[in-house]
PDB file of N, CA and C in Angstrom:
ATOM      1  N   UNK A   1      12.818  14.052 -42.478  1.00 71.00           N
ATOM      2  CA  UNK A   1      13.676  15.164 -42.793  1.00 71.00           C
ATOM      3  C   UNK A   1      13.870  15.974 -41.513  1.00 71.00           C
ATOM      4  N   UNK A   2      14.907  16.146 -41.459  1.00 80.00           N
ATOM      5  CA  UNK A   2      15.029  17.054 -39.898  1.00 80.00           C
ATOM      6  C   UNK A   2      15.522  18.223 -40.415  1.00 80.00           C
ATOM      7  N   UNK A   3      15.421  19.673 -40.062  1.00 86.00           N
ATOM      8  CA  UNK A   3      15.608  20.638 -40.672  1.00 86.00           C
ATOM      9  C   UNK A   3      15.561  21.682 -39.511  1.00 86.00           C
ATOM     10  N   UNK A   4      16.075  22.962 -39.337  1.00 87.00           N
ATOM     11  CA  UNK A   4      15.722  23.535 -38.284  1.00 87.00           C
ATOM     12  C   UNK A   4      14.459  24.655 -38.850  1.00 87.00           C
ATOM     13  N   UNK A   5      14.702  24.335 -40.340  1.00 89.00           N
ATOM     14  CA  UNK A   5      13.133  25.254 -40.474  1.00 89.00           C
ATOM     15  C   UNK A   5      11.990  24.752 -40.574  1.00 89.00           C
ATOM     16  N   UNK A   6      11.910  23.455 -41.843  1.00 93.00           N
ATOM     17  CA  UNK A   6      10.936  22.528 -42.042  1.00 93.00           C
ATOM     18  C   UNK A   6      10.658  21.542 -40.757  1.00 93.00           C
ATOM     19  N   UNK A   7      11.028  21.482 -39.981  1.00 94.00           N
ATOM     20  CA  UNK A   7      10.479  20.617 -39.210  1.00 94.00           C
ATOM     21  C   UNK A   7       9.343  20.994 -37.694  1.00 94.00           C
ATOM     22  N   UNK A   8       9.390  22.352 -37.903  1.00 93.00           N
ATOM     23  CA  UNK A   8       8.185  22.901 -37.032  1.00 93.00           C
ATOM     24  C   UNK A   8       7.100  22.865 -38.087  1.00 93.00           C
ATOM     25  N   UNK A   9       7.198  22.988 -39.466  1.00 94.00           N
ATOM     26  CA  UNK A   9       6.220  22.913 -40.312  1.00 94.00           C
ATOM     27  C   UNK A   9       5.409  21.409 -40.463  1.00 94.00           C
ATOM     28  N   UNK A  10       6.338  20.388 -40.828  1.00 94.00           N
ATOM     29  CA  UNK A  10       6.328  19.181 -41.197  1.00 94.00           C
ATOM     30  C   UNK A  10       5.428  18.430 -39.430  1.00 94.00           C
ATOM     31  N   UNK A  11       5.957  18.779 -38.439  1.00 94.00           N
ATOM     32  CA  UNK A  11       5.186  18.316 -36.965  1.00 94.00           C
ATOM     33  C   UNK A  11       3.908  19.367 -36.764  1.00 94.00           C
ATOM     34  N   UNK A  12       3.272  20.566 -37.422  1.00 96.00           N
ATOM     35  CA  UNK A  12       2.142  21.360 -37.567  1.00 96.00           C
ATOM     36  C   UNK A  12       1.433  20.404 -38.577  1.00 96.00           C
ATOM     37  N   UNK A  13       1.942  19.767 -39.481  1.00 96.00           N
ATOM     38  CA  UNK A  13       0.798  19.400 -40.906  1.00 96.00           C
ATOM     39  C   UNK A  13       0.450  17.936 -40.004  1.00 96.00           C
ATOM     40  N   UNK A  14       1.841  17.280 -39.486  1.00 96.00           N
ATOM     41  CA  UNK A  14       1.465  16.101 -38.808  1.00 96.00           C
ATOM     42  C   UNK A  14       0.383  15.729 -37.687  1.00 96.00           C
ATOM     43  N   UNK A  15       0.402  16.500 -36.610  1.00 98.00           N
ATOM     44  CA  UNK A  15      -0.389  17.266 -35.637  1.00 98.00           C
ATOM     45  C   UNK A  15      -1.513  17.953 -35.660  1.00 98.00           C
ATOM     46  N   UNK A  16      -1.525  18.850 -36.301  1.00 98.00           N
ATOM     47  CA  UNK A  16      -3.008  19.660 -36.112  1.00 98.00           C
ATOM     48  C   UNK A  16      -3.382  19.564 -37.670  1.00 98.00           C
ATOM     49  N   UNK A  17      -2.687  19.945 -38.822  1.00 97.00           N
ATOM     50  CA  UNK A  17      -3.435  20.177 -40.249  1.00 97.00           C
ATOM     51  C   UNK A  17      -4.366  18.971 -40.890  1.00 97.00           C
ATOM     52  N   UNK A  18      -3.411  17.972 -40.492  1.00 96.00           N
ATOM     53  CA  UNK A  18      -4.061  16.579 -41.238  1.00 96.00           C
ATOM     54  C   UNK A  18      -5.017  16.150 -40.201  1.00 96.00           C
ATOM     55  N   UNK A  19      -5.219  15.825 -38.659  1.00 97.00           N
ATOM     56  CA  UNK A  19      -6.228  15.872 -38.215  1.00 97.00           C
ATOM     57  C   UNK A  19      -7.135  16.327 -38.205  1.00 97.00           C
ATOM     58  N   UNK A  20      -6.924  17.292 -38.462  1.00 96.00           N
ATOM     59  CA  UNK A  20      -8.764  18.527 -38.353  1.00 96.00           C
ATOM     60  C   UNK A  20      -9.355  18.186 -39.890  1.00 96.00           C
ATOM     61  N   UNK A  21      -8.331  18.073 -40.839  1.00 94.00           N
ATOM     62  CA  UNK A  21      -8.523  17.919 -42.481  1.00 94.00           C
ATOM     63  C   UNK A  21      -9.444  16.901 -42.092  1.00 94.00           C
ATOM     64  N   UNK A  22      -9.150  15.743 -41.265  1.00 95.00           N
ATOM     65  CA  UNK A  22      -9.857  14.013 -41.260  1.00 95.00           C
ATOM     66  C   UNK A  22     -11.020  14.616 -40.864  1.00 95.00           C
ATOM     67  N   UNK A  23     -11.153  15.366 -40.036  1.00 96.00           N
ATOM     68  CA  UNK A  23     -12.388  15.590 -38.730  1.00 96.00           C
ATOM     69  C   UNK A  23     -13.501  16.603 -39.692  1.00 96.00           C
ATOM     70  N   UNK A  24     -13.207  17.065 -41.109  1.00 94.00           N
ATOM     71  CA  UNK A  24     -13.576  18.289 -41.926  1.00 94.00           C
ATOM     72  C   UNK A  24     -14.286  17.348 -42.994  1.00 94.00           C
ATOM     73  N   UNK A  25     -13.589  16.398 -43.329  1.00 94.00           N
ATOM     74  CA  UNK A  25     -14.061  15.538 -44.413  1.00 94.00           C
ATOM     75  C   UNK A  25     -15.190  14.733 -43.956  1.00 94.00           C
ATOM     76  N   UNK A  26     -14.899  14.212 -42.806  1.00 95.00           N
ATOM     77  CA  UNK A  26     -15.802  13.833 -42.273  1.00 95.00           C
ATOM     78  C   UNK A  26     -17.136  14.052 -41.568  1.00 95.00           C
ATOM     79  N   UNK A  27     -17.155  14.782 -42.018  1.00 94.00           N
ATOM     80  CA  UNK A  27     -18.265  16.530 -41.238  1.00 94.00           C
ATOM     81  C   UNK A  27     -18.183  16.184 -39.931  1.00 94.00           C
ATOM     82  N   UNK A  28     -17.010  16.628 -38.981  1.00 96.00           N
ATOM     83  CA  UNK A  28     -17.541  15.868 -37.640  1.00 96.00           C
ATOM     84  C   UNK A  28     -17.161  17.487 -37.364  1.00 96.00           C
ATOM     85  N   UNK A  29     -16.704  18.316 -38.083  1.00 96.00           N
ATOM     86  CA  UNK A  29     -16.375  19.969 -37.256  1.00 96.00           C
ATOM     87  C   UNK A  29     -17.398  20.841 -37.072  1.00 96.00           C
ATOM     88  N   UNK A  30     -18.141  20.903 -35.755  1.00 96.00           N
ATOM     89  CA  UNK A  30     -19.211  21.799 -35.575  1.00 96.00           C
ATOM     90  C   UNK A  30     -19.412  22.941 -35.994  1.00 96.00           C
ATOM     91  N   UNK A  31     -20.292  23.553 -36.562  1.00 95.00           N
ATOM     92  CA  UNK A  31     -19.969  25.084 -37.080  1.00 95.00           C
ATOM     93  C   UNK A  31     -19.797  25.257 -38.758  1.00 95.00           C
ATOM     94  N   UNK A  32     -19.134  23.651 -39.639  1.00 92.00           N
ATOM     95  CA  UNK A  32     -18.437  23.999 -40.657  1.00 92.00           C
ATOM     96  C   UNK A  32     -19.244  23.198 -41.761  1.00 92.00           C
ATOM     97  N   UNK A  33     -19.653  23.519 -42.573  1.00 91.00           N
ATOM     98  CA  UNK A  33     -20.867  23.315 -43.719  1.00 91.00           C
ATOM     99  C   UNK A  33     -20.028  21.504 -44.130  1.00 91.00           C
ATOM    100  N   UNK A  34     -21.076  20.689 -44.182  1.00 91.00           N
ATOM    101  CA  UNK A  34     -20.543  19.052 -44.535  1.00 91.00           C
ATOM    102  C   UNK A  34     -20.126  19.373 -45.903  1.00 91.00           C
ATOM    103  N   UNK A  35     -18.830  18.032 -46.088  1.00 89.00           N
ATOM    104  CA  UNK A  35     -18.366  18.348 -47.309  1.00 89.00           C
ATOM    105  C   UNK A  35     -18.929  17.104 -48.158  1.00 89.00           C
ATOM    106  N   UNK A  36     -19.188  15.958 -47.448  1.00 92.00           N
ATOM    107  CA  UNK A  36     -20.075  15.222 -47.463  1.00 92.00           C
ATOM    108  C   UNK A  36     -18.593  13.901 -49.017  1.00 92.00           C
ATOM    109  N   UNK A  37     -17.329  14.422 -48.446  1.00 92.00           N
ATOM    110  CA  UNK A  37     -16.600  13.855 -49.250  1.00 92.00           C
ATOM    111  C   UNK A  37     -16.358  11.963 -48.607  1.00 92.00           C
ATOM    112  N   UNK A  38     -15.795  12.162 -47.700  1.00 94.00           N
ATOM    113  CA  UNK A  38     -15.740  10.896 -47.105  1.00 94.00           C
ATOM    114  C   UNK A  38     -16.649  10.035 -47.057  1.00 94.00           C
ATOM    115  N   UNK A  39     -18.348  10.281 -47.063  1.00 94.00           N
ATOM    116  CA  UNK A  39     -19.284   9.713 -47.291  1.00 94.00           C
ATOM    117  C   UNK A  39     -19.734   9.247 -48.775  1.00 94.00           C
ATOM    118  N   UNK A  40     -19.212  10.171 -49.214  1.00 93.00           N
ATOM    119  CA  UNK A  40     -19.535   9.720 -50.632  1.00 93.00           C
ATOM    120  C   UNK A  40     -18.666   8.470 -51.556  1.00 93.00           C
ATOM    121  N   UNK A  41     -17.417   8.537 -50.954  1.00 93.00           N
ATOM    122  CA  UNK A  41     -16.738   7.662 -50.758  1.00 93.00           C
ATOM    123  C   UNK A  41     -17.312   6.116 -50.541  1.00 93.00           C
ATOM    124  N   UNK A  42     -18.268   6.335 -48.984  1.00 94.00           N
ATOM    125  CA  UNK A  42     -18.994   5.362 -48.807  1.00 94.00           C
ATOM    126  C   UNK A  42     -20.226   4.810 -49.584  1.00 94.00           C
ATOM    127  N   UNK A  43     -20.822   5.848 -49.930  1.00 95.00           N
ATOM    128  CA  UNK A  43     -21.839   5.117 -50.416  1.00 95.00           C
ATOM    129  C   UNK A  43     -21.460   4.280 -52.189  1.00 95.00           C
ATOM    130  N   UNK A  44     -20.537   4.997 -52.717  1.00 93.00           N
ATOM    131  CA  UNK A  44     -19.749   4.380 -54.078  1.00 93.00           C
ATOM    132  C   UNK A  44     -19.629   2.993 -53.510  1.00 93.00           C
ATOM    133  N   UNK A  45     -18.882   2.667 -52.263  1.00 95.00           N
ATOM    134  CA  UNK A  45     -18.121   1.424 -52.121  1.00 95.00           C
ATOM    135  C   UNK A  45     -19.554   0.511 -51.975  1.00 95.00           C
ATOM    136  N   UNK A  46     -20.800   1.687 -51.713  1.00 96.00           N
ATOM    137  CA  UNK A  46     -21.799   0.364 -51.340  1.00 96.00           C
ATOM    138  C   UNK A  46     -22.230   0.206 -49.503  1.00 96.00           C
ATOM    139  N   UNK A  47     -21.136   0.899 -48.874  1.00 97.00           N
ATOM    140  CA  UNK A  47     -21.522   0.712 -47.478  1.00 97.00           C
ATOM    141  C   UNK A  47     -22.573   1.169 -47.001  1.00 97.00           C
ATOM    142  N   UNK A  48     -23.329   2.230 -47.757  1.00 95.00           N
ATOM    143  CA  UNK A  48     -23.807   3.470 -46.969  1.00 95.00           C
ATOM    144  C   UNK A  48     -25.104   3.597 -48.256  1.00 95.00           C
ATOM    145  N   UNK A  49     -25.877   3.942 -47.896  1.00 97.00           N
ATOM    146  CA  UNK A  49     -27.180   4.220 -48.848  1.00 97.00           C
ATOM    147  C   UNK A  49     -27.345   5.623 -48.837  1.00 97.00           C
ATOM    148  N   UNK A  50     -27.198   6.447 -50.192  1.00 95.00           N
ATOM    149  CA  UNK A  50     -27.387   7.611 -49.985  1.00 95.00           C
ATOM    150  C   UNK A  50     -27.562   8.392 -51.368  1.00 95.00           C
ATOM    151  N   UNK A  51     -27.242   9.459 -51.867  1.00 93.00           N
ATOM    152  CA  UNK A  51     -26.994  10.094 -53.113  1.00 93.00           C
ATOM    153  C   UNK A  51     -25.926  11.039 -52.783  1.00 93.00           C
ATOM    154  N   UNK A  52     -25.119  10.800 -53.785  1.00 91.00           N
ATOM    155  CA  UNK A  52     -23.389  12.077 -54.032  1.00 91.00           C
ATOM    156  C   UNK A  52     -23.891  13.750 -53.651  1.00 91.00           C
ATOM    157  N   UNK A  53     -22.866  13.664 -53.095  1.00 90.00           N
ATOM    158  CA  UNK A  53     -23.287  15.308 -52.283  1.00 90.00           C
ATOM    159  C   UNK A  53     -21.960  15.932 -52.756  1.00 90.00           C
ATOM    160  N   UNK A  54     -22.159  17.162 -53.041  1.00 88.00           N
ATOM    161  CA  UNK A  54     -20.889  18.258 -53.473  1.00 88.00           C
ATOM    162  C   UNK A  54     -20.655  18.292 -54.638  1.00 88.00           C
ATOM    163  N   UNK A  55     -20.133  18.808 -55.084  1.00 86.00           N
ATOM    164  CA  UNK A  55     -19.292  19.247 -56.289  1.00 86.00           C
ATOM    165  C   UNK A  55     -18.973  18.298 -57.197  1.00 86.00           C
ATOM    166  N   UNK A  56     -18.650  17.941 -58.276  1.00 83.00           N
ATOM    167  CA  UNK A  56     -18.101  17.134 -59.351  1.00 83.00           C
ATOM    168  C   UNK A  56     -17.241  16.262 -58.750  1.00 83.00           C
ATOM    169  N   UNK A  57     -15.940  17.857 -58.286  1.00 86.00           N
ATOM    170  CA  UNK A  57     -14.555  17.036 -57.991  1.00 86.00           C
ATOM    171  C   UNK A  57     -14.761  17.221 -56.627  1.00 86.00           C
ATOM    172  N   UNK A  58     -15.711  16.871 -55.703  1.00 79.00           N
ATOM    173  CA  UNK A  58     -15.419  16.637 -54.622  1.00 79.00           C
ATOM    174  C   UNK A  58     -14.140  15.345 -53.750  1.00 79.00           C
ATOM    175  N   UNK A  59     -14.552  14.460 -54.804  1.00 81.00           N
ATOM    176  CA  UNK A  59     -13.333  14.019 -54.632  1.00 81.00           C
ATOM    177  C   UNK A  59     -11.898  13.674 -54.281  1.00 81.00           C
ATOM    178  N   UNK A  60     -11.811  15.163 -54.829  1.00 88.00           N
ATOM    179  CA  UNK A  60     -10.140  15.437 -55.257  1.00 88.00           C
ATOM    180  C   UNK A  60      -9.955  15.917 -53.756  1.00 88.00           C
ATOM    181  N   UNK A  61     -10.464  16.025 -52.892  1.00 85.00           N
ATOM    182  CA  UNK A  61     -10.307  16.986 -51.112  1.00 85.00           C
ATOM    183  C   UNK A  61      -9.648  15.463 -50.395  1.00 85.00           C
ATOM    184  N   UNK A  62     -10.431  14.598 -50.647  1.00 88.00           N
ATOM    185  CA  UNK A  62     -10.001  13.308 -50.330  1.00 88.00           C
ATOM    186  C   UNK A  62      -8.523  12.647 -50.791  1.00 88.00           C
ATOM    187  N   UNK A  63      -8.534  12.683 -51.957  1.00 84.00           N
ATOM    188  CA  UNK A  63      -7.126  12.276 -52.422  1.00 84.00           C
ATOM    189  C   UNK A  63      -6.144  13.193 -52.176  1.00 84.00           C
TER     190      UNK A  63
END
């Protein structure tokens, strides 16, 4: 979509929002309490040995 309003928005979510989101899920952001979503992820699939961390719908941060 090219837009002269949405598209400084749409290259901000592309660029900085959804990266840091990856880097947040992943507890890799220094300073910022693990959300421990992406891992949990893992250990469901079996990769990872562990017990579910967070919330019910932790989940839903992921999807």
């Amino acid at each position: 979509m090219q837009d002269d309003f949405w598209s400084d928005y749409i290259r901000l979510v592309r660029e900085v929002v959804v990266p840091y989101q990856w880097e947040v899920l992943n507890d890799r952001v220094p300073g910022a309490a693990p959300s421990g979503a992406i891992r949990n992820y893992r250990i469901a699939a079996g990769d990872e040995e562990g017990e579910f961390y967070g919330m019910v719908f932790q989940d839903s941060d992921v999807a």
